[in-house]
Each structure stands twice: as structure tokens, then as C-alpha cells.
Short mmCIF file of C-alpha atoms and ligand atoms in Angstrom, two decimals:
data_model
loop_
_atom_site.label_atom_id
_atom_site.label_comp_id
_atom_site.label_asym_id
_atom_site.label_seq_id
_atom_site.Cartn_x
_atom_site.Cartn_y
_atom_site.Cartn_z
CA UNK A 21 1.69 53.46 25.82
CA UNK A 22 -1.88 53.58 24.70
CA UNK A 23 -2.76 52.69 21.52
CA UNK A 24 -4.73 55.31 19.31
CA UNK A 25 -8.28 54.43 19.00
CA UNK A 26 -10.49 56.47 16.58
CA UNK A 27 -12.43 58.31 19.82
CA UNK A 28 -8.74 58.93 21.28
CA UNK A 29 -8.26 60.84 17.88
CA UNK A 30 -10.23 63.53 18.78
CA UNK A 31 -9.52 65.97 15.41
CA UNK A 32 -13.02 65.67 14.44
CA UNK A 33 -12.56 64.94 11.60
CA UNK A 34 -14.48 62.22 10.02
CA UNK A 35 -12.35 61.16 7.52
CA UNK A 36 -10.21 59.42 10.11
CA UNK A 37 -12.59 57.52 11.45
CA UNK A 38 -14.08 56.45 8.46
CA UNK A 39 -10.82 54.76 7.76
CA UNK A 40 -10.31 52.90 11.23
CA UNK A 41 -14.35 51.43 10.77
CA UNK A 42 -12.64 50.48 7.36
CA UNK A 43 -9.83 48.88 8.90
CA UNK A 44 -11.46 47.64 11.38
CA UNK A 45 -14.01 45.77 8.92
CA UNK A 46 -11.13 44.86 7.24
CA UNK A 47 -9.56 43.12 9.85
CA UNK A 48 -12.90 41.34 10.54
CA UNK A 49 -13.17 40.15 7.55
CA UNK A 50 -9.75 38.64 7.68
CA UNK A 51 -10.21 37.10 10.66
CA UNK A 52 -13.30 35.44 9.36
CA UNK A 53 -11.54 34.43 6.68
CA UNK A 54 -8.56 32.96 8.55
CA UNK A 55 -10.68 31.22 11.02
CA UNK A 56 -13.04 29.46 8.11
CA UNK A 57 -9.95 28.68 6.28
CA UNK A 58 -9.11 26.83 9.98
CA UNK A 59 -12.62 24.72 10.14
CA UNK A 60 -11.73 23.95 6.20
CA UNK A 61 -8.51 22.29 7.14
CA UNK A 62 -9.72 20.73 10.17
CA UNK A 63 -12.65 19.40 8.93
CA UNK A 64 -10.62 17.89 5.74
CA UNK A 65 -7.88 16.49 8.71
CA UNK A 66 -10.68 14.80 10.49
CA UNK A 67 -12.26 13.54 7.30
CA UNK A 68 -8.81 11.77 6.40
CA UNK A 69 -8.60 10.60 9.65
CA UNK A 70 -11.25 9.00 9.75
CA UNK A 71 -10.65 7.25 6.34
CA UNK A 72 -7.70 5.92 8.19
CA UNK A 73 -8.86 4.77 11.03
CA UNK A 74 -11.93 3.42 9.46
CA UNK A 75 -9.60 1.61 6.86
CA UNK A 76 -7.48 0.24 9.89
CA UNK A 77 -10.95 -1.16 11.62
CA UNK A 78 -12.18 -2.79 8.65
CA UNK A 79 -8.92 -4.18 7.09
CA UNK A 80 -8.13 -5.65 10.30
CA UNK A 81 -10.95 -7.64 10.84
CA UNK A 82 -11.03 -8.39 7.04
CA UNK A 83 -7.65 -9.69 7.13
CA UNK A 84 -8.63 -11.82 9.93
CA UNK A 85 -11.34 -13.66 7.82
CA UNK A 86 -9.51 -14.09 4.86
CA UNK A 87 -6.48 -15.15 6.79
CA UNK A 88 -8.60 -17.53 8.86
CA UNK A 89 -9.60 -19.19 5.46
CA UNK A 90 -5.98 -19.78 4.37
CA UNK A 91 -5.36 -21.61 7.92
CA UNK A 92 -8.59 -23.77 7.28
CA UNK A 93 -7.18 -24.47 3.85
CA UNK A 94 -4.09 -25.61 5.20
CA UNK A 95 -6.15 -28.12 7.35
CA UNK A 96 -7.80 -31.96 6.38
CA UNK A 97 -11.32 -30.83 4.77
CA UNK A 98 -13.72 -32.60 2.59
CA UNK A 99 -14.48 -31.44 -0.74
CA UNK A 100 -17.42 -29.41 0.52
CA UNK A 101 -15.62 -27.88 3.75
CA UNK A 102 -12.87 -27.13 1.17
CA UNK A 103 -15.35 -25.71 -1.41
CA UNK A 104 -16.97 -23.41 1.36
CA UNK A 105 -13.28 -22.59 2.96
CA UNK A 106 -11.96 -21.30 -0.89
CA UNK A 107 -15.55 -19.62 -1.45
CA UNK A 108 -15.06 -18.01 1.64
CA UNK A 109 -11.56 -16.52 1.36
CA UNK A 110 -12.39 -15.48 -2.42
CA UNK A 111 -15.41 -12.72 -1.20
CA UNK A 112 -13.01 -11.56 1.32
CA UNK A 113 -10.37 -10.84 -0.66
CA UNK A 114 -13.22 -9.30 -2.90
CA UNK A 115 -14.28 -7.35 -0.69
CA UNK A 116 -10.66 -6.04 0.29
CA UNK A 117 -10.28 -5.43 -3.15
CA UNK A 118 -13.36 -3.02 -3.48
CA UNK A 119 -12.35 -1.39 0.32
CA UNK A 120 -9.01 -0.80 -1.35
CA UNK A 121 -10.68 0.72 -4.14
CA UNK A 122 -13.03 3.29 -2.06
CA UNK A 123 -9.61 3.82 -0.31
CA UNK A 124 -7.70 5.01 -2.93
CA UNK A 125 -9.93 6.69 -4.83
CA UNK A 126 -10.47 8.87 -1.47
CA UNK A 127 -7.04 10.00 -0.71
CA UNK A 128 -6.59 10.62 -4.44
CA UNK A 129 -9.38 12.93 -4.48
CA UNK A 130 -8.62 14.41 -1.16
CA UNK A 131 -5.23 15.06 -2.56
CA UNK A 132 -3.48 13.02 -0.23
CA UNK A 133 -2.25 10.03 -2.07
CA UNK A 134 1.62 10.29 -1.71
CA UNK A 135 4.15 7.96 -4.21
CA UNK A 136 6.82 6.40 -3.00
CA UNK A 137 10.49 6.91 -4.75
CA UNK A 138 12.35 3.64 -4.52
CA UNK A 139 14.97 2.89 -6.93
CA UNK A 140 12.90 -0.83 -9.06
CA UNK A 141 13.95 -2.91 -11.53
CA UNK A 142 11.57 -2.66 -14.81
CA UNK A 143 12.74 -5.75 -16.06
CA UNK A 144 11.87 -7.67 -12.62
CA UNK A 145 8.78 -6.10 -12.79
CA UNK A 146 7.50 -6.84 -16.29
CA UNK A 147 8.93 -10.74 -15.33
CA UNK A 148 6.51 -11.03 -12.78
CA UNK A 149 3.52 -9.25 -14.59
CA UNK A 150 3.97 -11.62 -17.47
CA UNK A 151 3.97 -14.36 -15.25
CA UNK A 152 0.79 -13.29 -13.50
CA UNK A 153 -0.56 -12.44 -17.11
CA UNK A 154 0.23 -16.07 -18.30
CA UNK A 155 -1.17 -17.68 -15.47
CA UNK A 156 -4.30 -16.04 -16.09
CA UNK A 157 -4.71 -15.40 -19.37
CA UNK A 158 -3.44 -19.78 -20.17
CA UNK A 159 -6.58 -20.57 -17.92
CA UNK A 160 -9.06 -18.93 -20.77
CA UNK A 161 -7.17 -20.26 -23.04
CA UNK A 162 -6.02 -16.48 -24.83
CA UNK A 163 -2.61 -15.96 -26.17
CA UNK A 164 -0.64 -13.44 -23.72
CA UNK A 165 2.86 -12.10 -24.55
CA UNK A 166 5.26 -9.75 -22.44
CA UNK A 167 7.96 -7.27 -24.53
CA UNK A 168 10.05 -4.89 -23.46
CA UNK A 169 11.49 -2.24 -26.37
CA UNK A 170 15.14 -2.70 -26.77
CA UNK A 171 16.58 0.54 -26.38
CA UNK A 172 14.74 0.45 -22.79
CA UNK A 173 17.04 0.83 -19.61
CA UNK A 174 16.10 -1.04 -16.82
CA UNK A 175 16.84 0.74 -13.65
CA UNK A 176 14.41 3.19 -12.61
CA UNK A 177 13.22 5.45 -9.13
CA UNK A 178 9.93 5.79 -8.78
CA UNK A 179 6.93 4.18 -7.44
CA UNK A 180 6.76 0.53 -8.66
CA UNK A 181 3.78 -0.57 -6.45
CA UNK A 182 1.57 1.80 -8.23
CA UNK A 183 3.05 1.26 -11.68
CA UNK A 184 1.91 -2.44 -11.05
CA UNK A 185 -1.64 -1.06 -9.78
CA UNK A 186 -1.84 0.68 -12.97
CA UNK A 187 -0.37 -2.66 -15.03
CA UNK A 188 -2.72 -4.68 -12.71
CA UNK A 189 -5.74 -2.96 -13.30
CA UNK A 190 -5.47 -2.42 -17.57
CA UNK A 191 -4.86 -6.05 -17.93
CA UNK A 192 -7.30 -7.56 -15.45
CA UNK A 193 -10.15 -5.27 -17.87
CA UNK A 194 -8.13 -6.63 -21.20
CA UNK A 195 -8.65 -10.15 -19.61
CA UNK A 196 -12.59 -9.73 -18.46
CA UNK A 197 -13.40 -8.27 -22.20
CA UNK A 198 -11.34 -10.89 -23.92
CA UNK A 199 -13.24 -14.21 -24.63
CA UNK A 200 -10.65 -15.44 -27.60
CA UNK A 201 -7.27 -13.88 -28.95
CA UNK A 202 -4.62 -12.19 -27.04
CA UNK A 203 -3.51 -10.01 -24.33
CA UNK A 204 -0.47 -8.24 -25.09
CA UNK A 205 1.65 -6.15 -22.65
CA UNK A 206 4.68 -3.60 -23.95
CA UNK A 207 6.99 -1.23 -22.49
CA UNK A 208 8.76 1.14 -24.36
CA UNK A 209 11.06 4.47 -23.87
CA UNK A 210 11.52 7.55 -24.01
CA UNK A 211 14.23 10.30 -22.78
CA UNK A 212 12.02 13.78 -21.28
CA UNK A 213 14.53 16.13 -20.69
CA UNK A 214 16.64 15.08 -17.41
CA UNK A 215 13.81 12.49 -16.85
CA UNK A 216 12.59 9.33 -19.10
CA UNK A 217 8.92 8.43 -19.55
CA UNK A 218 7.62 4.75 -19.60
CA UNK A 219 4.63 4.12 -22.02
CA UNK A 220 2.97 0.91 -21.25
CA UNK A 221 0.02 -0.66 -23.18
CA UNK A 222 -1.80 -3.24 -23.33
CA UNK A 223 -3.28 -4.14 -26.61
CA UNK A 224 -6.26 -7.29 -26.25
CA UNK A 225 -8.57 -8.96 -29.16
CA UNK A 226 -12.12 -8.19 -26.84
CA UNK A 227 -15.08 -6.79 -27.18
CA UNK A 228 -13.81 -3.18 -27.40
CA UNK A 229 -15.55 0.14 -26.62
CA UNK A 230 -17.86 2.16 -28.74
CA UNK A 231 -17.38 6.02 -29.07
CA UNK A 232 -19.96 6.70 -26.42
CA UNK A 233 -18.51 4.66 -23.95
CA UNK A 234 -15.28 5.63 -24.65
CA UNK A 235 -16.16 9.38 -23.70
CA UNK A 236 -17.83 7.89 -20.29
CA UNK A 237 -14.98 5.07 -19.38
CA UNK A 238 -12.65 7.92 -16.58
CA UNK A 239 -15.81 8.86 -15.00
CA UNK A 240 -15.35 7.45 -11.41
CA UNK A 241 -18.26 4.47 -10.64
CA UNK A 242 -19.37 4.45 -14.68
CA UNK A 243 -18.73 1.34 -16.37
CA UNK A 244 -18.71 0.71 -20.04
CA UNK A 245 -21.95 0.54 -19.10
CA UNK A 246 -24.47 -1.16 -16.60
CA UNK A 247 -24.97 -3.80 -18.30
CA UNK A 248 -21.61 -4.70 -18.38
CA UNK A 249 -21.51 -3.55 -14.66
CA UNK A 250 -24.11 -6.54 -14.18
CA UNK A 251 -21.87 -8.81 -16.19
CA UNK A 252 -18.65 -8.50 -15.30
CA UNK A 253 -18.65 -6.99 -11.75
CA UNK A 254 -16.24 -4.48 -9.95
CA UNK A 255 -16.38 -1.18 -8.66
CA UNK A 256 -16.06 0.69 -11.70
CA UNK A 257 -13.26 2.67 -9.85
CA UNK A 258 -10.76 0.89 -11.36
CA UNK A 259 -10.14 3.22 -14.51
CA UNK A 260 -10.58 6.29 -12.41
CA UNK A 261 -8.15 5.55 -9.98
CA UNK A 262 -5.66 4.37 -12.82
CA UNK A 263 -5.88 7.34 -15.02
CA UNK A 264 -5.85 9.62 -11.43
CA UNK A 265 -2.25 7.51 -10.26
CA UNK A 266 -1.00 8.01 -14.15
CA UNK A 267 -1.20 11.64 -13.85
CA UNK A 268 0.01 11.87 -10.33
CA UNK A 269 3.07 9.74 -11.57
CA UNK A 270 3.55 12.50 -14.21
CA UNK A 271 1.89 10.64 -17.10
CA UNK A 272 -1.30 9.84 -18.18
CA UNK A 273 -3.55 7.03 -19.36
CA UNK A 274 -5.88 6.68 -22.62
CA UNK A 275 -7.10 3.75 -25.17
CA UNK A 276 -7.70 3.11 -28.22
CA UNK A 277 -11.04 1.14 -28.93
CA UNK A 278 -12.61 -0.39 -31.95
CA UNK A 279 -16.16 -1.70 -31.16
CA UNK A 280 -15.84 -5.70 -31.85
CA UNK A 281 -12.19 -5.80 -32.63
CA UNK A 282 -10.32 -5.26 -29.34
CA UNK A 283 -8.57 -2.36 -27.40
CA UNK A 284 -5.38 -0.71 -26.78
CA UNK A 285 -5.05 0.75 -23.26
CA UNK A 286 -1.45 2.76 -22.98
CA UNK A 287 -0.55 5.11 -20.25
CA UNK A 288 3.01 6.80 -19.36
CA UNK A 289 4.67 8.08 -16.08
CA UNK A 290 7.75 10.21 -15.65
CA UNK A 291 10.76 8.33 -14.11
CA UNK A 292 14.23 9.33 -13.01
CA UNK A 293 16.55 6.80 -14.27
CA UNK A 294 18.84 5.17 -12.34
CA UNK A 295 22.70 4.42 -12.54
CA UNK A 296 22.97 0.33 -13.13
CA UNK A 297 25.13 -0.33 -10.31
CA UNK A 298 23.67 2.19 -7.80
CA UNK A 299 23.07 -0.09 -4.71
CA UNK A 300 19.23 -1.46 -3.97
CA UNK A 301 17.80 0.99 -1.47
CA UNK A 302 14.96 -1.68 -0.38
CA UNK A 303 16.68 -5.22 1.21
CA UNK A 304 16.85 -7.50 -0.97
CA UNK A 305 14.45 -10.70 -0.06
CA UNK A 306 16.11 -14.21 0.16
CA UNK A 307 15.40 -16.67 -1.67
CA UNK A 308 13.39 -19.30 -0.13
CA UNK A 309 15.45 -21.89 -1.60
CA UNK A 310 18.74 -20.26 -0.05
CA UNK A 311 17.30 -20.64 3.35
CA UNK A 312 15.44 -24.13 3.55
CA UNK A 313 13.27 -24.03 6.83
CA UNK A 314 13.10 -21.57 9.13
CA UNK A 315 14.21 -22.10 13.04
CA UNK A 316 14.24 -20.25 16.12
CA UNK A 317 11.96 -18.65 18.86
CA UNK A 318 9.59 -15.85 18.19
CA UNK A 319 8.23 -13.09 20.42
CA UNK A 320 4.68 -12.30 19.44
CA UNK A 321 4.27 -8.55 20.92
CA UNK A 322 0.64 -7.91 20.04
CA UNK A 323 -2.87 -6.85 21.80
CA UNK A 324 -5.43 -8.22 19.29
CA UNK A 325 -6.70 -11.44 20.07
CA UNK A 326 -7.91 -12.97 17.15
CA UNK A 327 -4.16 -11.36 15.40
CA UNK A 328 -2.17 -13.15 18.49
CA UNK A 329 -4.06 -16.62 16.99
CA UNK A 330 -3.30 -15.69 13.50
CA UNK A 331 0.39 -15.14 13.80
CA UNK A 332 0.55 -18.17 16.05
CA UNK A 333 -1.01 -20.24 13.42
CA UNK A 334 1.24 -19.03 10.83
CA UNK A 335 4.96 -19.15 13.05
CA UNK A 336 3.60 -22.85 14.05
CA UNK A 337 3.14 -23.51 10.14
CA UNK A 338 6.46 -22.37 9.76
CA UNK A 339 8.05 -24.31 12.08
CA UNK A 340 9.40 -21.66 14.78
CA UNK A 341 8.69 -21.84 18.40
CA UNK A 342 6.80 -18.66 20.00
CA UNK A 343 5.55 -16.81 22.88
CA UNK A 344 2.94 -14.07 23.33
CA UNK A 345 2.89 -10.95 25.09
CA UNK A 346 0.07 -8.82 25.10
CA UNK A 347 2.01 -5.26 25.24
CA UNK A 348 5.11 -3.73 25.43
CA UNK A 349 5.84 -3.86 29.03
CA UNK A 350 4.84 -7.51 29.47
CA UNK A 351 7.41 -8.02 26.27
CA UNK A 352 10.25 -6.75 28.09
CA UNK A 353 9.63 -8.45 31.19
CA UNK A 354 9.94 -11.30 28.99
CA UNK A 355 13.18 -10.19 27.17
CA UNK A 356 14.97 -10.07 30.42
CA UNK A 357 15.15 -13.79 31.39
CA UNK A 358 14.09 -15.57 28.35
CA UNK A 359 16.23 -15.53 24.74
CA UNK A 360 14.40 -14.76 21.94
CA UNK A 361 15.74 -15.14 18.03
CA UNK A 362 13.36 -12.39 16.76
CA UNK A 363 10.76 -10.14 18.19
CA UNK A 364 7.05 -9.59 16.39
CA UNK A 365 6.03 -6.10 17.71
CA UNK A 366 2.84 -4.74 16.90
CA UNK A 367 2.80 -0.61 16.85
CA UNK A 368 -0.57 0.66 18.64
CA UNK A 369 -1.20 -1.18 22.04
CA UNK A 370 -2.53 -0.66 25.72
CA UNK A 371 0.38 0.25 28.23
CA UNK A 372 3.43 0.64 26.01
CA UNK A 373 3.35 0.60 22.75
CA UNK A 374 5.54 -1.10 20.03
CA UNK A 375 7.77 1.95 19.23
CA UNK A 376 8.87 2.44 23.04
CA UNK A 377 9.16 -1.55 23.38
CA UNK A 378 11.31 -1.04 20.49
CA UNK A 379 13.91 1.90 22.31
CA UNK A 380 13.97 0.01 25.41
CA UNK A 381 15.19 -3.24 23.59
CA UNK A 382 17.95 -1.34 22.06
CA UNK A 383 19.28 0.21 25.79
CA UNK A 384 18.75 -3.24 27.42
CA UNK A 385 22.70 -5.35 28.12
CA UNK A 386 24.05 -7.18 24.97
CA UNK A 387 22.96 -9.32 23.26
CA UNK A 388 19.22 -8.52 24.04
CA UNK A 389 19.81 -5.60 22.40
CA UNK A 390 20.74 -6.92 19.37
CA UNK A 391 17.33 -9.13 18.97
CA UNK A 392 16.06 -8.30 15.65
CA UNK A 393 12.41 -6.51 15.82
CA UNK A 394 9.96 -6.65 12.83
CA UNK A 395 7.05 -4.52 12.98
CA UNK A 396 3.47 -5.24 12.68
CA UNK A 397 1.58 -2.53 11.67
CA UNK A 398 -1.55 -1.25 9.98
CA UNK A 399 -0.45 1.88 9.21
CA UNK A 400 1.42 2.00 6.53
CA UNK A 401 1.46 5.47 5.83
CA UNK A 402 4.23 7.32 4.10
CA UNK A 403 6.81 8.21 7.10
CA UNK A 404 6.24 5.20 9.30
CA UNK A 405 8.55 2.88 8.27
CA UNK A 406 11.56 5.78 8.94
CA UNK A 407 9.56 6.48 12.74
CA UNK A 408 9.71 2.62 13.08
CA UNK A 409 13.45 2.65 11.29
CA UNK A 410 14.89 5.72 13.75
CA UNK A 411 13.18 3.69 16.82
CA UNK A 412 15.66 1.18 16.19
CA UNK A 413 13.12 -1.60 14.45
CA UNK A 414 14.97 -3.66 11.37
CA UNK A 415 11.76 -4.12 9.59
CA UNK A 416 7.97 -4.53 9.09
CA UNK A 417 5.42 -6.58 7.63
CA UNK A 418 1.99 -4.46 6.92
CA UNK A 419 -1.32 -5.79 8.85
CA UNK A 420 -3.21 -7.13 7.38
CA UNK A 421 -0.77 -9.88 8.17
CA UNK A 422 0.02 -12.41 5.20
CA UNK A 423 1.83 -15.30 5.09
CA UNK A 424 4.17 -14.79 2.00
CA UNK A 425 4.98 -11.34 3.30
CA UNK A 426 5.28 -12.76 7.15
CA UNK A 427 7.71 -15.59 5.92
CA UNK A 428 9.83 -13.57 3.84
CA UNK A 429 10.45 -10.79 6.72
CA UNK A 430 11.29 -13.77 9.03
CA UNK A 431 13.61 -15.30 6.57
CA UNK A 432 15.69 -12.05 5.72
CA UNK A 433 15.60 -10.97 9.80
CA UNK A 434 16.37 -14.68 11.21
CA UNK A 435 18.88 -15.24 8.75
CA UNK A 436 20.81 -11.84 9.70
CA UNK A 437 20.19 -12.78 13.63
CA UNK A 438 22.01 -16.26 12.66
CA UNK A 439 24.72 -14.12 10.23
CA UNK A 440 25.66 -11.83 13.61
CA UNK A 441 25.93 -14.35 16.07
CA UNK A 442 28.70 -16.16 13.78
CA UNK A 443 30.58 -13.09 13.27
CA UNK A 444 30.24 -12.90 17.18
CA UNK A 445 31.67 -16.44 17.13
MN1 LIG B 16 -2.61 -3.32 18.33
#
């Protein structure tokens, strides 16, 4: 059947065809439309991927150096090789720091920050920020205080790594502005409906904001202002980013300021609250006095060089025995004459990568199979760890690889290897 074009019409009439040019512009128009709203999303894609991958090159590299720096420090120096070793690891982490920063502040603007929803513990979590608060704020001699409102409960979902981001970032400014006095941390409660809301401040005795720069202090890159900037250093992201996570987290994030007197810096976030004896959905880590030393022989599965010597460095450190394979293949090939206790397994490499290394492990005879396998990976995006998860992986540690988080993976994961073999007699 032939469609009806406007000639094909043949009534002469001109109304007709008026209408199908109409259409037809129409339809151009649309498709115009359609295809820029295409480029729009593509181009924004690319632009996010290349913030990835341009995070993954530099963190990698980055977390080599500082890395590097902790292995020297672990090593006989002098008091100048130890002085240029701890100066050296200090501006990297710096400079991770800022990268973070640029990082954040880019998928929050972009839109495509995503939170986690883990079931935390706010009482864990306001231990270990007063601790870190104490630390700090006993070295300048400044009082420092953690308190948690009574009527508060204590088992939350939501995203506790960013709630400590937020925590983080409002008490390292209370501690830069705060010469004598206090820094004061407080939680407190309230029900919203089906949900609660958390209101956190932090109250210090510093040198406080005046109106102006109060009405400048969210503006992304603005400090107080640039003298300040000169004094006291950072990106002046910091704010941005916490008032931007705040209000992504349902809250939001303000202060209170006398000039001279000291500042109050409070923000909120929306919570679902969770039932007391509701079971931990992350594993639980070990405690490294449960465990005493670790033992056993590691598979290092990994392509990068300079990581291979890293994660060598740290396993020897720990006291486990290792091997290296460069890629997936050359892993299994390994796996079927030699016994290993736990396999490293990075994600992205030449040949076969982690994730297929990972499914053939699981089909190979018992009790290969059963090997535990960690992941090492720099893309922690949200999803991966149920790809790596489904692919039959028990865990991973996030690149850039340190040693606190390295140990404690290898603790929980050797510790469940030596758990199975018992019940396997
Ligand atoms: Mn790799």
C-alpha cells in the first residue's frame, strides 16, 4: 500500500497541503529536537566518563606515592630521610584530598552523586568522630566534647560515609578557626513523619564569620575570604560540597556566626530508622585483637606493576606468603596445581579480566572453588560491588589500596577460609 503523500492527494485543494508542509515541519522539528536531546546526553555520558576514568588514572598513581611513603616509613631512616618520607606522604594525601574534592563536587553538580542505604550505627559513628575530634583538637590544646541527645535512637539506614564527610568537613573548619576554647559536636532527634531527621552541629569558640561572609560562605571555591584562603589553605569546596550532600541526604546545612565569638555550624538529613535487632547488612570487621597475626598464601591477580610491588610489600608486612600473576588466565593456570588460602583479584586487566577469573574459580573441582576472592578495584561505583558479589567474589578492598583497609579484608576473608575448612574437618 502506498502511503498518501500531499502530490498523491491530488484534490487541489491547498488547504491539505498546507497541513502536510505543517506536519512535515513539525516532524522536523521533532526530530531535531530528539536528536540534540541525543548529543546532550551523550556529551554529558562522555563528560562523566571521563571524570571517571581520569579519577581512576590519577588516584592510581597517587595512591602509589602515598603508599610508597608508608612502606619507606616502615623502613630504618634517619631523621632527615624520615622527615622527607612523612613530608612526602602528607602532600599526597593533600593532594588526594583536593582530587577528591574536584571529584565530588563534579558528580554532585552533574547530578550524578548517588548515596548509599546501609543500615549504621549513630552511636559507633559519633564514638569514632569524637575520637578523631579529641585527637585533634588535644594537639591545640582546645576543649572538644561529643553528646548525643537522649531521646536519640541509634540504628539508622542511610548513608554513613557521607554523614561523616559532612561531620568531617564542619569540624576540620571549627578546628582551623579555633585558636583557644572548644569544639563541640551534638546530635539530636527528631521524628518526620514515617522518617526521623538527624540535626548535627558543631558549635566552636573561633574567629567566627561576619554578615558578609556569611552570605558568600556556600558559594563553591569562595572562602571566608582570600585572605583566609592564603592562611588557612584548602579548596574552598569543602562547604559547597557539604551543604550540596546535606540536601541530597534530604536535609540541609547552615551556621550561626558571631564575628569574634565563635560559630555554630548545624545541618540535618532525613533517615529511615532502623529496628534494633535487624541484622548488620555490611560484614562485620574482626577485631584485630581476635585474630592475632595473619597466615596463609596469597594470590596477587593484578596487571599494574608498581600495584603488584605495593601489595607485595604490604602481604610481606603482614606476614603471608604470596605469588603474582599478571592476569586472569595466568591466575588460573596457577590455581590448578598450586593451593592458595585467598585470592587478590584486580577487576580491569589484559587477557581475562578479574570478574571472569572470578566465574571460572567458582566452576573449577572442590576445594579450589571454594578459595575466597577479594577484589581490587578502582571503581567503586554504585553497582559494582553486587557485579563483583553475583560473579561469585566474597569481597573488595577499593584501589587506591591501603593498608588498614587491605588487612582488615584479609583478616575477615582468611579467617572464614580457616572457619570452612574446620567445618570440612
Ligand atoms: Mn588493572
Amino acid at each position: 500500500m502506498n502511503e498518501i503523500s500531499p502530490q498523491q492527494n491530488g484534490t487541489g485543494d491547498a488547504a491539505p497541503a498546507d497541513l502536510y508542509a505543517q506536519i512535515e515541519t513539525l516532524k522536523q522539528a521533532l526530530e531535531g529536537e530528539r536528536a540534540a536531546r541525543a548529543a546532550a546526553e551523550r556529551a554529558s555520558e562522555a563528560k562523566s566518563d571521563l571524570l571517571a576514568t581520569v579519577s581512576h588514572e590519577i588516584r592510581t598513581p597517587m595512591g602509589a606515592i602515598i603508599s610508597m611513603a608508608d612502606l619507606l616509613l616502615t623502613t630504618s631512616l634517619d631523621d632527615i630521610q624520615r622527615n622527607y618520607a612523612q613530608t612526602l606522604r602528607q602532600s599526597g594525601r593533600g593532594l588526594l584530598a583536593i582530587l577528591n574534592d574536584i571529584l565530588d563536587y563534579s558528580k554532585l553538580s552533574a547530578g550524578r552523586f548517588e548515596l548509599e542505604n546501609v543500615r549504621f550505627d549513630l552511636s559507633e559513628l559519633m564514638k569514632s568522630t569524637g575520637e578523631a575530634l579529641g585527637h585533634r583538637a588535644g594537639a591545640k590544646r582546645l576543649e572538644h566534647g561529643v553528646a548525643t541527645a537522649e531521646d536519640c535512637p541509634t540504628h539508622f539506614v542511610g548513608d554513613p560515609v557521607r554523614i561523616r564527610q559532612v561531620l568531617n568537613n564542619l569540624i576540620d573548619n571549627a578546628l582551623k578557626f579555633t585558636e583557644s576554647g572548644s569544639v563541640k559536636l551534638r546530635a539530636s532527634y527528631a521524628a518526620a513523619g514515617t522518617d526521623a531527621s538527624l540535626r548535627f552541629e558543631i558549635c566552636d569558640t573561633g574567629i567566627g564569620l561576619s554578615e558578609a561572609q556569611k552570605a558568600r560562605l556556600f558559594e563553591p571555591y569562595a572562602q571566608a575570604d582570600s585572605s583566609v584562603g592564603a592562611k588557612y589553605g584548602g579548596t574552598g569546596l569543602g562547604l559547597s560540597i557539604a551543604k550540596r550532600l546535606a540536601e541530597l541526604m534530604g536535609g540541609d546545612l547552615g551556621c550561626e556566626s558571631v564575628e569574634g565569638q565563635g560559630s555554630v555550624f548545624w545541618f540535618t538529613v532525613r533517615l529511615k530508622q532502623a529496628a534494633p535487632d535487624s541484622k548488620s547488612a555490611a560484614p562485620s570487621l574482626i577485631d584485630e585483637a581476635d585474630i592475632g597475626p595473619l597466615a596463609g598464601h596469597v594470590l596477587i591477580v593484578e596487571d599494574n606493576d608498581v600495584n603488584q610491588m605495593l601489595i607485595q610489600a604490604y602481604l610481606d608486612n603482614f606476614g603471608l606468603t604470596h605469588e603474582t600473576a599478571a592476569n586472569g588466565r595466568v591466575a588460573l593456570e596457577a590455581m590448578r596445581t598450586k593451593r592458595f588460602d585467598l585470592v587478590l583479584m584486580d577487576i580491569m586487566m589484559p587477557e581475562m579480566d578479574g570478574i571472569e577469573a572470578t566465574k571460572h574459580i567458582r566452576a573449577m573441582p572442590e576445594p579450589v572453588c571454594k578459595t575466597p576472592v577479594v577484589a581490587l578495584t578502582a571503581n567503586a561505583m554504585k553497582g559494582d560491588r553486587e557485579t563483583y558479589l553475583a560473579s561469585g567474589m566474597d569481597g573488595y578492598v577499593s584501589k587506591p589500596v591501603g593498608a588498614s583497609d587491605l588487612f582488615a579484608a584479609l583478616a575477615v576473608h582468611l579467617a572464614g577460609a580457616r572457619a570452612n575448612q574446620a567445618v570440612l574437618g
